[in-house]
Amino acid sequence: MTASDIKKAEQVSRARSLIMAVMAVVLLIQGALGFGDEATSMTPMLRHGLWGLTILFWLIILATGGWLRLRPSVRSLINDEMSLVNRSKALQAGFWTAMVLALAIYFGSMGWEVSLREGLRILVDLTIAAALLRYAWLELR
Amino acid sequence: MAERLYNRLLAIRSERGLTQAGLAELVGVSRKTINTVENGIFIPSTLLALKLARALGRPVEELFSLEPDQIGD
């Protein structure tokens, strides 16, 4: 481990947190704007496929810390003890967001028509956004 | 019961003439981790606390304490 590894890890870690924060906001905006909106030039299959891939991508980042192509020494620094604790806290935030949303959608659906697909999309978008925001906040403070 | 871990990491690191990045390099963690431990934001594991103590050449109880006035006695 060298001083340049420390410096590189700091830059990558900061960039990762900022990208996560931006992505969380994008997910929220995309969800708010696109929810229930079928008026798009993309075919439904492509739209749903892209959404699914985006979610899968961020789930992998949340699970692994991402940036897999970095040198092992830099990767171990950006996923050091504090980062792992922060990631764990972020996943906790995601879990509680999912539970609260699931309850809200369950009871909300009694008075408001919501399809299974719409409900799941709200749940997944907001859960991932909450986890990403929490992680970014913990890392950037 | 609210408990806090007090530490003298900043003082001892400064005495040794080490920067946060220098200590991070010795211990094998990011500079940010050293910074958050020094500021009491992050409570390190026993393993990290022992590595910090070894890197600074001090017993771990000299670095960390449950009481502010016990530090550095």
mmCIF file of N, CA and C in Angstrom, chain A:
data_model
loop_
_atom_site.group_PDB
_atom_site.id
_atom_site.type_symbol
_atom_site.label_atom_id
_atom_site.label_comp_id
_atom_site.label_asym_id
_atom_site.label_seq_id
_atom_site.Cartn_x
_atom_site.Cartn_y
_atom_site.Cartn_z
ATOM 1 N N MET A 1 0.838 -1.199 0.000
ATOM 2 C CA MET A 1 0.000 0.000 0.000
ATOM 3 C C MET A 1 0.880 1.259 0.000
ATOM 4 N N THR A 2 0.613 2.129 -0.951
ATOM 5 C CA THR A 2 1.464 3.318 -1.079
ATOM 6 C C THR A 2 0.643 4.591 -0.859
ATOM 7 N N ALA A 3 1.361 5.717 -0.791
ATOM 8 C CA ALA A 3 0.668 7.001 -0.617
ATOM 9 C C ALA A 3 -0.229 7.291 -1.815
ATOM 10 N N SER A 4 0.211 6.844 -2.997
ATOM 11 C CA SER A 4 -0.619 7.099 -4.182
ATOM 12 C C SER A 4 -1.892 6.250 -4.140
ATOM 13 N N ASP A 5 -1.814 5.059 -3.549
ATOM 14 C CA ASP A 5 -3.026 4.235 -3.373
ATOM 15 C C ASP A 5 -4.021 4.963 -2.469
ATOM 16 N N ILE A 6 -3.505 5.549 -1.396
ATOM 17 C CA ILE A 6 -4.360 6.280 -0.443
ATOM 18 C C ILE A 6 -5.050 7.443 -1.159
ATOM 19 N N LYS A 7 -4.266 8.163 -1.960
ATOM 20 C CA LYS A 7 -4.806 9.334 -2.669
ATOM 21 C C LYS A 7 -5.842 8.897 -3.709
ATOM 22 N N LYS A 8 -5.486 7.870 -4.465
ATOM 23 C CA LYS A 8 -6.397 7.370 -5.502
ATOM 24 C C LYS A 8 -7.704 6.874 -4.858
ATOM 25 N N ALA A 9 -7.568 6.131 -3.742
ATOM 26 C CA ALA A 9 -8.758 5.590 -3.058
ATOM 27 C C ALA A 9 -9.669 6.716 -2.597
ATOM 28 N N GLU A 10 -9.063 7.789 -2.122
ATOM 29 C CA GLU A 10 -9.865 8.917 -1.646
ATOM 30 C C GLU A 10 -10.658 9.537 -2.792
ATOM 31 N N GLN A 11 -9.992 9.694 -3.936
ATOM 32 C CA GLN A 11 -10.674 10.279 -5.104
ATOM 33 C C GLN A 11 -11.811 9.370 -5.579
ATOM 34 N N VAL A 12 -11.505 8.079 -5.675
ATOM 35 C CA VAL A 12 -12.514 7.134 -6.177
ATOM 36 C C VAL A 12 -13.693 7.050 -5.213
ATOM 37 N N SER A 13 -13.364 7.010 -3.932
ATOM 38 C CA SER A 13 -14.403 6.889 -2.917
ATOM 39 C C SER A 13 -15.350 8.099 -2.954
ATOM 40 N N ARG A 14 -14.754 9.276 -3.105
ATOM 41 C CA ARG A 14 -15.568 10.499 -3.159
ATOM 42 C C ARG A 14 -16.434 10.509 -4.427
ATOM 43 N N ALA A 15 -15.810 10.114 -5.539
ATOM 44 C CA ALA A 15 -16.562 10.073 -6.803
ATOM 45 C C ALA A 15 -17.706 9.067 -6.699
ATOM 46 N N ARG A 16 -17.430 7.923 -6.084
ATOM 47 C CA ARG A 16 -18.466 6.900 -5.933
ATOM 48 C C ARG A 16 -19.647 7.442 -5.127
ATOM 49 N N SER A 17 -19.338 8.125 -4.039
ATOM 50 C CA SER A 17 -20.412 8.659 -3.196
ATOM 51 C C SER A 17 -21.241 9.698 -3.942
ATOM 52 N N LEU A 18 -20.548 10.575 -4.688
ATOM 53 C CA LEU A 18 -21.272 11.607 -5.436
ATOM 54 C C LEU A 18 -22.143 10.979 -6.520
ATOM 55 N N ILE A 19 -21.597 9.985 -7.215
ATOM 56 C CA ILE A 19 -22.378 9.309 -8.269
ATOM 57 C C ILE A 19 -23.603 8.628 -7.647
ATOM 58 N N MET A 20 -23.402 8.018 -6.478
ATOM 59 C CA MET A 20 -24.534 7.357 -5.806
ATOM 60 C C MET A 20 -25.623 8.361 -5.430
ATOM 61 N N ALA A 21 -25.194 9.524 -4.921
ATOM 62 C CA ALA A 21 -26.175 10.547 -4.530
ATOM 63 C C ALA A 21 -26.946 11.033 -5.754
ATOM 64 N N VAL A 22 -26.220 11.271 -6.845
ATOM 65 C CA VAL A 22 -26.871 11.745 -8.079
ATOM 66 C C VAL A 22 -27.819 10.661 -8.597
ATOM 67 N N MET A 23 -27.363 9.421 -8.566
ATOM 68 C CA MET A 23 -28.203 8.323 -9.067
ATOM 69 C C MET A 23 -29.486 8.183 -8.243
ATOM 70 N N ALA A 24 -29.349 8.382 -6.945
ATOM 71 C CA ALA A 24 -30.534 8.287 -6.086
ATOM 72 C C ALA A 24 -31.554 9.353 -6.483
ATOM 73 N N VAL A 25 -31.061 10.563 -6.734
ATOM 74 C CA VAL A 25 -31.965 11.653 -7.133
ATOM 75 C C VAL A 25 -32.571 11.336 -8.503
ATOM 76 N N VAL A 26 -31.740 10.812 -9.410
ATOM 77 C CA VAL A 26 -32.248 10.448 -10.744
ATOM 78 C C VAL A 26 -33.356 9.400 -10.621
ATOM 79 N N LEU A 27 -33.136 8.409 -9.765
ATOM 80 C CA LEU A 27 -34.158 7.367 -9.577
ATOM 81 C C LEU A 27 -35.468 7.956 -9.061
ATOM 82 N N LEU A 28 -35.327 8.904 -8.121
ATOM 83 C CA LEU A 28 -36.531 9.521 -7.550
ATOM 84 C C LEU A 28 -37.261 10.353 -8.603
ATOM 85 N N ILE A 29 -36.497 11.157 -9.364
ATOM 86 C CA ILE A 29 -37.111 12.009 -10.396
ATOM 87 C C ILE A 29 -37.736 11.142 -11.491
ATOM 88 N N GLN A 30 -36.956 10.144 -11.922
ATOM 89 C CA GLN A 30 -37.434 9.246 -12.974
ATOM 90 C C GLN A 30 -38.728 8.549 -12.529
ATOM 91 N N GLY A 31 -38.714 8.134 -11.272
ATOM 92 C CA GLY A 31 -39.901 7.460 -10.732
ATOM 93 C C GLY A 31 -41.094 8.391 -10.700
ATOM 94 N N ALA A 32 -40.841 9.643 -10.241
ATOM 95 C CA ALA A 32 -41.940 10.605 -10.119
ATOM 96 C C ALA A 32 -42.485 11.008 -11.492
ATOM 97 N N LEU A 33 -41.569 11.231 -12.442
ATOM 98 C CA LEU A 33 -41.998 11.679 -13.779
ATOM 99 C C LEU A 33 -42.580 10.540 -14.609
ATOM 100 N N GLY A 34 -41.935 9.394 -14.501
ATOM 101 C CA GLY A 34 -42.295 8.310 -15.411
ATOM 102 C C GLY A 34 -43.330 7.363 -14.885
ATOM 103 N N PHE A 35 -43.700 7.533 -13.610
ATOM 104 C CA PHE A 35 -44.632 6.603 -13.008
ATOM 105 C C PHE A 35 -45.973 6.595 -13.726
ATOM 106 N N GLY A 36 -46.340 5.463 -14.273
ATOM 107 C CA GLY A 36 -47.615 5.315 -14.947
ATOM 108 C C GLY A 36 -47.668 5.942 -16.330
ATOM 109 N N ASP A 37 -46.532 6.523 -16.756
ATOM 110 C CA ASP A 37 -46.526 7.205 -18.054
ATOM 111 C C ASP A 37 -46.078 6.254 -19.148
ATOM 112 N N GLU A 38 -46.952 5.960 -20.051
ATOM 113 C CA GLU A 38 -46.622 5.031 -21.129
ATOM 114 C C GLU A 38 -46.240 5.783 -22.399
ATOM 115 N N ALA A 39 -46.332 7.158 -22.357
ATOM 116 C CA ALA A 39 -46.047 7.948 -23.555
ATOM 117 C C ALA A 39 -44.551 8.132 -23.727
ATOM 118 N N THR A 40 -43.907 7.209 -24.393
ATOM 119 C CA THR A 40 -42.480 7.302 -24.647
ATOM 120 C C THR A 40 -42.185 6.617 -25.971
ATOM 121 N N SER A 41 -41.059 7.020 -26.560
ATOM 122 C CA SER A 41 -40.737 6.428 -27.856
ATOM 123 C C SER A 41 -40.205 4.999 -27.702
ATOM 124 N N MET A 42 -39.793 4.659 -26.489
ATOM 125 C CA MET A 42 -39.253 3.314 -26.280
ATOM 126 C C MET A 42 -40.377 2.284 -26.182
ATOM 127 N N THR A 43 -40.095 1.094 -26.647
ATOM 128 C CA THR A 43 -41.083 0.025 -26.486
ATOM 129 C C THR A 43 -41.142 -0.339 -25.000
ATOM 130 N N PRO A 44 -42.297 -0.832 -24.540
ATOM 131 C CA PRO A 44 -42.389 -1.174 -23.111
ATOM 132 C C PRO A 44 -41.308 -2.164 -22.686
ATOM 133 N N MET A 45 -41.026 -3.119 -23.568
ATOM 134 C CA MET A 45 -40.026 -4.132 -23.225
ATOM 135 C C MET A 45 -38.658 -3.491 -22.969
ATOM 136 N N LEU A 46 -38.283 -2.549 -23.862
ATOM 137 C CA LEU A 46 -36.986 -1.880 -23.740
ATOM 138 C C LEU A 46 -36.956 -1.033 -22.463
ATOM 139 N N ARG A 47 -38.061 -0.300 -22.230
ATOM 140 C CA ARG A 47 -38.135 0.585 -21.058
ATOM 141 C C ARG A 47 -38.007 -0.217 -19.757
ATOM 142 N N HIS A 48 -38.781 -1.303 -19.684
ATOM 143 C CA HIS A 48 -38.735 -2.116 -18.461
ATOM 144 C C HIS A 48 -37.385 -2.814 -18.332
ATOM 145 N N GLY A 49 -36.851 -3.232 -19.484
ATOM 146 C CA GLY A 49 -35.540 -3.900 -19.475
ATOM 147 C C GLY A 49 -34.444 -2.976 -18.974
ATOM 148 N N LEU A 50 -34.455 -1.728 -19.465
ATOM 149 C CA LEU A 50 -33.438 -0.755 -19.032
ATOM 150 C C LEU A 50 -33.562 -0.467 -17.542
ATOM 151 N N TRP A 51 -34.808 -0.339 -17.109
ATOM 152 C CA TRP A 51 -35.032 -0.077 -15.687
ATOM 153 C C TRP A 51 -34.495 -1.248 -14.855
ATOM 154 N N GLY A 52 -34.816 -2.461 -15.277
ATOM 155 C CA GLY A 52 -34.364 -3.654 -14.551
ATOM 156 C C GLY A 52 -32.843 -3.738 -14.496
ATOM 157 N N LEU A 53 -32.193 -3.418 -15.620
ATOM 158 C CA LEU A 53 -30.723 -3.460 -15.654
ATOM 159 C C LEU A 53 -30.114 -2.396 -14.738
ATOM 160 N N THR A 54 -30.729 -1.213 -14.744
ATOM 161 C CA THR A 54 -30.233 -0.133 -13.868
ATOM 162 C C THR A 54 -30.312 -0.560 -12.401
ATOM 163 N N ILE A 55 -31.439 -1.122 -12.026
ATOM 164 C CA ILE A 55 -31.616 -1.549 -10.633
ATOM 165 C C ILE A 55 -30.615 -2.656 -10.294
ATOM 166 N N LEU A 56 -30.461 -3.597 -11.200
ATOM 167 C CA LEU A 56 -29.529 -4.706 -10.981
ATOM 168 C C LEU A 56 -28.103 -4.181 -10.800
ATOM 169 N N PHE A 57 -27.746 -3.213 -11.632
ATOM 170 C CA PHE A 57 -26.411 -2.610 -11.562
ATOM 171 C C PHE A 57 -26.169 -2.011 -10.176
ATOM 172 N N TRP A 58 -27.134 -1.230 -9.687
ATOM 173 C CA TRP A 58 -26.933 -0.569 -8.389
ATOM 174 C C TRP A 58 -27.009 -1.554 -7.236
ATOM 175 N N LEU A 59 -27.761 -2.628 -7.408
ATOM 176 C CA LEU A 59 -27.763 -3.671 -6.372
ATOM 177 C C LEU A 59 -26.381 -4.313 -6.264
ATOM 178 N N ILE A 60 -25.762 -4.541 -7.415
ATOM 179 C CA ILE A 60 -24.407 -5.128 -7.413
ATOM 180 C C ILE A 60 -23.411 -4.165 -6.761
ATOM 181 N N ILE A 61 -23.564 -2.871 -7.076
ATOM 182 C CA ILE A 61 -22.668 -1.876 -6.462
ATOM 183 C C ILE A 61 -22.859 -1.873 -4.946
ATOM 184 N N LEU A 62 -24.131 -1.921 -4.505
ATOM 185 C CA LEU A 62 -24.386 -1.914 -3.062
ATOM 186 C C LEU A 62 -23.851 -3.182 -2.393
ATOM 187 N N ALA A 63 -23.893 -4.282 -3.111
ATOM 188 C CA ALA A 63 -23.437 -5.547 -2.522
ATOM 189 C C ALA A 63 -21.919 -5.672 -2.494
ATOM 190 N N THR A 64 -21.261 -5.121 -3.512
ATOM 191 C CA THR A 64 -19.807 -5.366 -3.638
ATOM 192 C C THR A 64 -18.952 -4.122 -3.401
ATOM 193 N N GLY A 65 -19.559 -2.969 -3.453
ATOM 194 C CA GLY A 65 -18.771 -1.738 -3.385
ATOM 195 C C GLY A 65 -18.385 -1.248 -4.771
ATOM 196 N N GLY A 66 -18.462 -2.137 -5.744
ATOM 197 C CA GLY A 66 -18.232 -1.760 -7.139
ATOM 198 C C GLY A 66 -16.784 -1.462 -7.480
ATOM 199 N N TRP A 67 -16.609 -0.835 -8.583
ATOM 200 C CA TRP A 67 -15.288 -0.422 -9.076
ATOM 201 C C TRP A 67 -14.320 -1.623 -9.067
ATOM 202 N N LEU A 68 -14.778 -2.690 -9.704
ATOM 203 C CA LEU A 68 -14.076 -3.974 -9.642
ATOM 204 C C LEU A 68 -12.763 -3.967 -10.426
ATOM 205 N N ARG A 69 -12.603 -3.001 -11.319
ATOM 206 C CA ARG A 69 -11.396 -3.012 -12.160
ATOM 207 C C ARG A 69 -10.214 -2.271 -11.532
ATOM 208 N N LEU A 70 -10.405 -1.753 -10.339
ATOM 209 C CA LEU A 70 -9.301 -1.057 -9.669
ATOM 210 C C LEU A 70 -8.263 -2.059 -9.161
ATOM 211 N N ARG A 71 -7.057 -1.553 -8.883
ATOM 212 C CA ARG A 71 -6.036 -2.409 -8.276
ATOM 213 C C ARG A 71 -6.558 -2.932 -6.933
ATOM 214 N N PRO A 72 -6.214 -4.171 -6.569
ATOM 215 C CA PRO A 72 -6.707 -4.734 -5.303
ATOM 216 C C PRO A 72 -6.384 -3.854 -4.088
ATOM 217 N N SER A 73 -5.209 -3.216 -4.095
ATOM 218 C CA SER A 73 -4.845 -2.391 -2.930
ATOM 219 C C SER A 73 -5.781 -1.179 -2.810
ATOM 220 N N VAL A 74 -6.159 -0.597 -3.949
ATOM 221 C CA VAL A 74 -7.061 0.560 -3.920
ATOM 222 C C VAL A 74 -8.483 0.107 -3.572
ATOM 223 N N ARG A 75 -8.860 -1.028 -4.138
ATOM 224 C CA ARG A 75 -10.200 -1.563 -3.835
ATOM 225 C C ARG A 75 -10.348 -1.845 -2.349
ATOM 226 N N SER A 76 -9.308 -2.403 -1.746
ATOM 227 C CA SER A 76 -9.418 -2.710 -0.315
ATOM 228 C C SER A 76 -9.514 -1.421 0.497
ATOM 229 N N LEU A 77 -8.923 -0.346 0.009
ATOM 230 C CA LEU A 77 -9.028 0.933 0.726
ATOM 231 C C LEU A 77 -10.411 1.561 0.586
ATOM 232 N N ILE A 78 -10.985 1.471 -0.626
ATOM 233 C CA ILE A 78 -12.318 2.091 -0.778
ATOM 234 C C ILE A 78 -13.400 1.228 -0.125
ATOM 235 N N ASN A 79 -13.029 -0.016 0.201
ATOM 236 C CA ASN A 79 -13.978 -0.890 0.922
ATOM 237 C C ASN A 79 -13.382 -1.271 2.270
ATOM 238 N N ASP A 80 -12.790 -0.292 2.944
ATOM 239 C CA ASP A 80 -12.175 -0.592 4.240
ATOM 240 C C ASP A 80 -13.253 -0.695 5.325
ATOM 241 N N GLU A 81 -12.784 -0.843 6.548
ATOM 242 C CA GLU A 81 -13.716 -1.098 7.665
ATOM 243 C C GLU A 81 -14.854 -0.075 7.760
ATOM 244 N N MET A 82 -14.505 1.195 7.636
ATOM 245 C CA MET A 82 -15.545 2.216 7.771
ATOM 246 C C MET A 82 -16.546 2.154 6.612
ATOM 247 N N SER A 83 -16.036 1.913 5.407
ATOM 248 C CA SER A 83 -16.935 1.818 4.259
ATOM 249 C C SER A 83 -17.881 0.629 4.379
ATOM 250 N N LEU A 84 -17.369 -0.478 4.911
ATOM 251 C CA LEU A 84 -18.232 -1.656 5.075
ATOM 252 C C LEU A 84 -19.326 -1.380 6.112
ATOM 253 N N VAL A 85 -18.949 -0.670 7.170
ATOM 254 C CA VAL A 85 -19.955 -0.308 8.186
ATOM 255 C C VAL A 85 -20.987 0.630 7.565
ATOM 256 N N ASN A 86 -20.514 1.591 6.787
ATOM 257 C CA ASN A 86 -21.435 2.528 6.125
ATOM 258 C C ASN A 86 -22.364 1.803 5.158
ATOM 259 N N ARG A 87 -21.807 0.825 4.447
ATOM 260 C CA ARG A 87 -22.641 0.070 3.498
ATOM 261 C C ARG A 87 -23.701 -0.723 4.254
ATOM 262 N N SER A 88 -23.289 -1.278 5.377
ATOM 263 C CA SER A 88 -24.244 -2.031 6.192
ATOM 264 C C SER A 88 -25.385 -1.116 6.680
ATOM 265 N N LYS A 89 -25.020 0.092 7.101
ATOM 266 C CA LYS A 89 -26.047 1.054 7.546
ATOM 267 C C LYS A 89 -26.954 1.456 6.386
ATOM 268 N N ALA A 90 -26.363 1.581 5.194
ATOM 269 C CA ALA A 90 -27.150 1.941 4.009
ATOM 270 C C ALA A 90 -28.154 0.836 3.682
ATOM 271 N N LEU A 91 -27.712 -0.414 3.802
ATOM 272 C CA LEU A 91 -28.626 -1.528 3.525
ATOM 273 C C LEU A 91 -29.739 -1.588 4.566
ATOM 274 N N GLN A 92 -29.404 -1.241 5.802
ATOM 275 C CA GLN A 92 -30.442 -1.162 6.845
ATOM 276 C C GLN A 92 -31.477 -0.109 6.489
ATOM 277 N N ALA A 93 -30.989 1.050 6.025
ATOM 278 C CA ALA A 93 -31.907 2.130 5.625
ATOM 279 C C ALA A 93 -32.808 1.641 4.491
ATOM 280 N N GLY A 94 -32.225 0.910 3.548
ATOM 281 C CA GLY A 94 -33.015 0.357 2.449
ATOM 282 C C GLY A 94 -34.062 -0.617 2.951
ATOM 283 N N PHE A 95 -33.680 -1.456 3.898
ATOM 284 C CA PHE A 95 -34.618 -2.437 4.445
ATOM 285 C C PHE A 95 -35.823 -1.746 5.089
ATOM 286 N N TRP A 96 -35.539 -0.747 5.939
ATOM 287 C CA TRP A 96 -36.649 -0.077 6.634
ATOM 288 C C TRP A 96 -37.514 0.727 5.667
ATOM 289 N N THR A 97 -36.881 1.311 4.660
ATOM 290 C CA THR A 97 -37.664 2.026 3.636
ATOM 291 C C THR A 97 -38.596 1.047 2.932
ATOM 292 N N ALA A 98 -38.071 -0.124 2.592
ATOM 293 C CA ALA A 98 -38.885 -1.128 1.894
ATOM 294 C C ALA A 98 -40.067 -1.570 2.754
ATOM 295 N N MET A 99 -39.814 -1.779 4.041
ATOM 296 C CA MET A 99 -40.888 -2.235 4.925
ATOM 297 C C MET A 99 -41.992 -1.179 5.063
ATOM 298 N N VAL A 100 -41.573 0.059 5.266
ATOM 299 C CA VAL A 100 -42.556 1.140 5.434
ATOM 300 C C VAL A 100 -43.352 1.337 4.139
ATOM 301 N N LEU A 101 -42.630 1.299 3.009
ATOM 302 C CA LEU A 101 -43.305 1.464 1.715
ATOM 303 C C LEU A 101 -44.252 0.306 1.430
ATOM 304 N N ALA A 102 -43.819 -0.897 1.764
ATOM 305 C CA ALA A 102 -44.665 -2.072 1.521
ATOM 306 C C ALA A 102 -45.983 -1.935 2.287
ATOM 307 N N LEU A 103 -45.867 -1.480 3.546
ATOM 308 C CA LEU A 103 -47.086 -1.277 4.343
ATOM 309 C C LEU A 103 -47.954 -0.172 3.738
ATOM 310 N N ALA A 104 -47.276 0.928 3.313
ATOM 311 C CA ALA A 104 -48.011 2.058 2.735
ATOM 312 C C ALA A 104 -48.726 1.631 1.452
ATOM 313 N N ILE A 105 -48.034 0.860 0.621
ATOM 314 C CA ILE A 105 -48.648 0.424 -0.643
ATOM 315 C C ILE A 105 -49.783 -0.571 -0.352
ATOM 316 N N TYR A 106 -49.555 -1.450 0.604
ATOM 317 C CA TYR A 106 -50.572 -2.456 0.940
ATOM 318 C C TYR A 106 -51.879 -1.775 1.365
ATOM 319 N N PHE A 107 -51.760 -0.848 2.318
ATOM 320 C CA PHE A 107 -52.977 -0.198 2.806
ATOM 321 C C PHE A 107 -53.475 0.855 1.811
ATOM 322 N N GLY A 108 -52.525 1.512 1.121
ATOM 323 C CA GLY A 108 -52.917 2.508 0.125
ATOM 324 C C GLY A 108 -53.714 1.898 -1.014
ATOM 325 N N SER A 109 -53.377 0.652 -1.355
ATOM 326 C CA SER A 109 -54.035 0.004 -2.494
ATOM 327 C C SER A 109 -55.503 -0.327 -2.207
ATOM 328 N N MET A 110 -55.902 -0.203 -0.944
ATOM 329 C CA MET A 110 -57.312 -0.440 -0.615
ATOM 330 C C MET A 110 -58.198 0.693 -1.138
ATOM 331 N N GLY A 111 -57.612 1.896 -1.213
ATOM 332 C CA GLY A 111 -58.415 3.024 -1.701
ATOM 333 C C GLY A 111 -57.885 3.588 -3.015
ATOM 334 N N TRP A 112 -56.823 3.042 -3.501
ATOM 335 C CA TRP A 112 -56.162 3.607 -4.692
ATOM 336 C C TRP A 112 -55.721 2.447 -5.574
ATOM 337 N N GLU A 113 -56.139 2.515 -6.844
ATOM 338 C CA GLU A 113 -55.823 1.427 -7.784
ATOM 339 C C GLU A 113 -54.322 1.433 -8.102
ATOM 340 N N VAL A 114 -53.656 0.396 -7.743
ATOM 341 C CA VAL A 114 -52.236 0.308 -8.083
ATOM 342 C C VAL A 114 -51.941 -1.131 -8.536
ATOM 343 N N SER A 115 -51.302 -1.223 -9.703
ATOM 344 C CA SER A 115 -51.013 -2.569 -10.211
ATOM 345 C C SER A 115 -49.815 -3.145 -9.466
ATOM 346 N N LEU A 116 -49.661 -4.438 -9.573
ATOM 347 C CA LEU A 116 -48.527 -5.101 -8.922
ATOM 348 C C LEU A 116 -47.217 -4.506 -9.437
ATOM 349 N N ARG A 117 -47.148 -4.298 -10.755
ATOM 350 C CA ARG A 117 -45.920 -3.774 -11.363
ATOM 351 C C ARG A 117 -45.616 -2.358 -10.858
ATOM 352 N N GLU A 118 -46.650 -1.512 -10.797
ATOM 353 C CA GLU A 118 -46.434 -0.144 -10.310
ATOM 354 C C GLU A 118 -45.984 -0.139 -8.855
ATOM 355 N N GLY A 119 -46.645 -0.960 -8.079
ATOM 356 C CA GLY A 119 -46.300 -1.031 -6.651
ATOM 357 C C GLY A 119 -44.869 -1.491 -6.448
ATOM 358 N N LEU A 120 -44.480 -2.514 -7.183
ATOM 359 C CA LEU A 120 -43.115 -3.023 -7.050
ATOM 360 C C LEU A 120 -42.095 -1.998 -7.516
ATOM 361 N N ARG A 121 -42.454 -1.274 -8.551
ATOM 362 C CA ARG A 121 -41.504 -0.280 -9.061
ATOM 363 C C ARG A 121 -41.293 0.852 -8.048
ATOM 364 N N ILE A 122 -42.380 1.308 -7.446
ATOM 365 C CA ILE A 122 -42.250 2.345 -6.410
ATOM 366 C C ILE A 122 -41.353 1.824 -5.279
ATOM 367 N N LEU A 123 -41.667 0.596 -4.872
ATOM 368 C CA LEU A 123 -40.932 -0.018 -3.759
ATOM 369 C C LEU A 123 -39.437 -0.118 -4.077
ATOM 370 N N VAL A 124 -39.116 -0.642 -5.244
ATOM 371 C CA VAL A 124 -37.709 -0.863 -5.609
ATOM 372 C C VAL A 124 -36.980 0.467 -5.806
ATOM 373 N N ASP A 125 -37.600 1.394 -6.549
ATOM 374 C CA ASP A 125 -36.944 2.688 -6.810
ATOM 375 C C ASP A 125 -36.617 3.408 -5.500
ATOM 376 N N LEU A 126 -37.605 3.512 -4.623
ATOM 377 C CA LEU A 126 -37.393 4.275 -3.398
ATOM 378 C C LEU A 126 -36.454 3.557 -2.434
ATOM 379 N N THR A 127 -36.520 2.229 -2.433
ATOM 380 C CA THR A 127 -35.626 1.464 -1.550
ATOM 381 C C THR A 127 -34.170 1.646 -1.973
ATOM 382 N N ILE A 128 -33.918 1.497 -3.269
ATOM 383 C CA ILE A 128 -32.542 1.666 -3.760
ATOM 384 C C ILE A 128 -32.083 3.112 -3.543
ATOM 385 N N ALA A 129 -32.977 4.059 -3.834
ATOM 386 C CA ALA A 129 -32.613 5.472 -3.655
ATOM 387 C C ALA A 129 -32.271 5.755 -2.193
ATOM 388 N N ALA A 130 -33.042 5.207 -1.263
ATOM 389 C CA ALA A 130 -32.771 5.432 0.167
ATOM 390 C C ALA A 130 -31.411 4.859 0.553
ATOM 391 N N ALA A 131 -31.120 3.652 0.079
ATOM 392 C CA ALA A 131 -29.832 3.023 0.416
ATOM 393 C C ALA A 131 -28.675 3.828 -0.175
ATOM 394 N N LEU A 132 -28.822 4.262 -1.421
ATOM 395 C CA LEU A 132 -27.748 5.025 -2.071
ATOM 396 C C LEU A 132 -27.528 6.371 -1.377
ATOM 397 N N LEU A 133 -28.624 7.045 -1.041
ATOM 398 C CA LEU A 133 -28.502 8.345 -0.378
ATOM 399 C C LEU A 133 -27.849 8.217 0.990
ATOM 400 N N ARG A 134 -28.267 7.189 1.726
ATOM 401 C CA ARG A 134 -27.706 6.979 3.068
ATOM 402 C C ARG A 134 -26.199 6.696 2.968
ATOM 403 N N TYR A 135 -25.839 5.866 2.023
ATOM 404 C CA TYR A 135 -24.428 5.518 1.857
ATOM 405 C C TYR A 135 -23.615 6.757 1.479
ATOM 406 N N ALA A 136 -24.146 7.524 0.513
ATOM 407 C CA ALA A 136 -23.439 8.723 0.070
ATOM 408 C C ALA A 136 -23.280 9.709 1.215
ATOM 409 N N TRP A 137 -24.342 9.887 2.004
ATOM 410 C CA TRP A 137 -24.288 10.826 3.108
ATOM 411 C C TRP A 137 -23.246 10.392 4.141
ATOM 412 N N LEU A 138 -23.247 9.111 4.484
ATOM 413 C CA LEU A 138 -22.292 8.605 5.475
ATOM 414 C C LEU A 138 -20.852 8.746 4.990
ATOM 415 N N GLU A 139 -20.648 8.530 3.698
ATOM 416 C CA GLU A 139 -19.290 8.581 3.158
ATOM 417 C C GLU A 139 -18.783 10.015 2.976
ATOM 418 N N LEU A 140 -19.706 10.931 2.709
ATOM 419 C CA LEU A 140 -19.277 12.300 2.409
ATOM 420 C C LEU A 140 -19.208 13.201 3.639
ATOM 421 N N ARG A 141 -19.751 12.767 4.766
ATOM 422 C CA ARG A 141 -19.786 13.648 5.950
ATOM 423 C C ARG A 141 -18.371 13.889 6.475
#
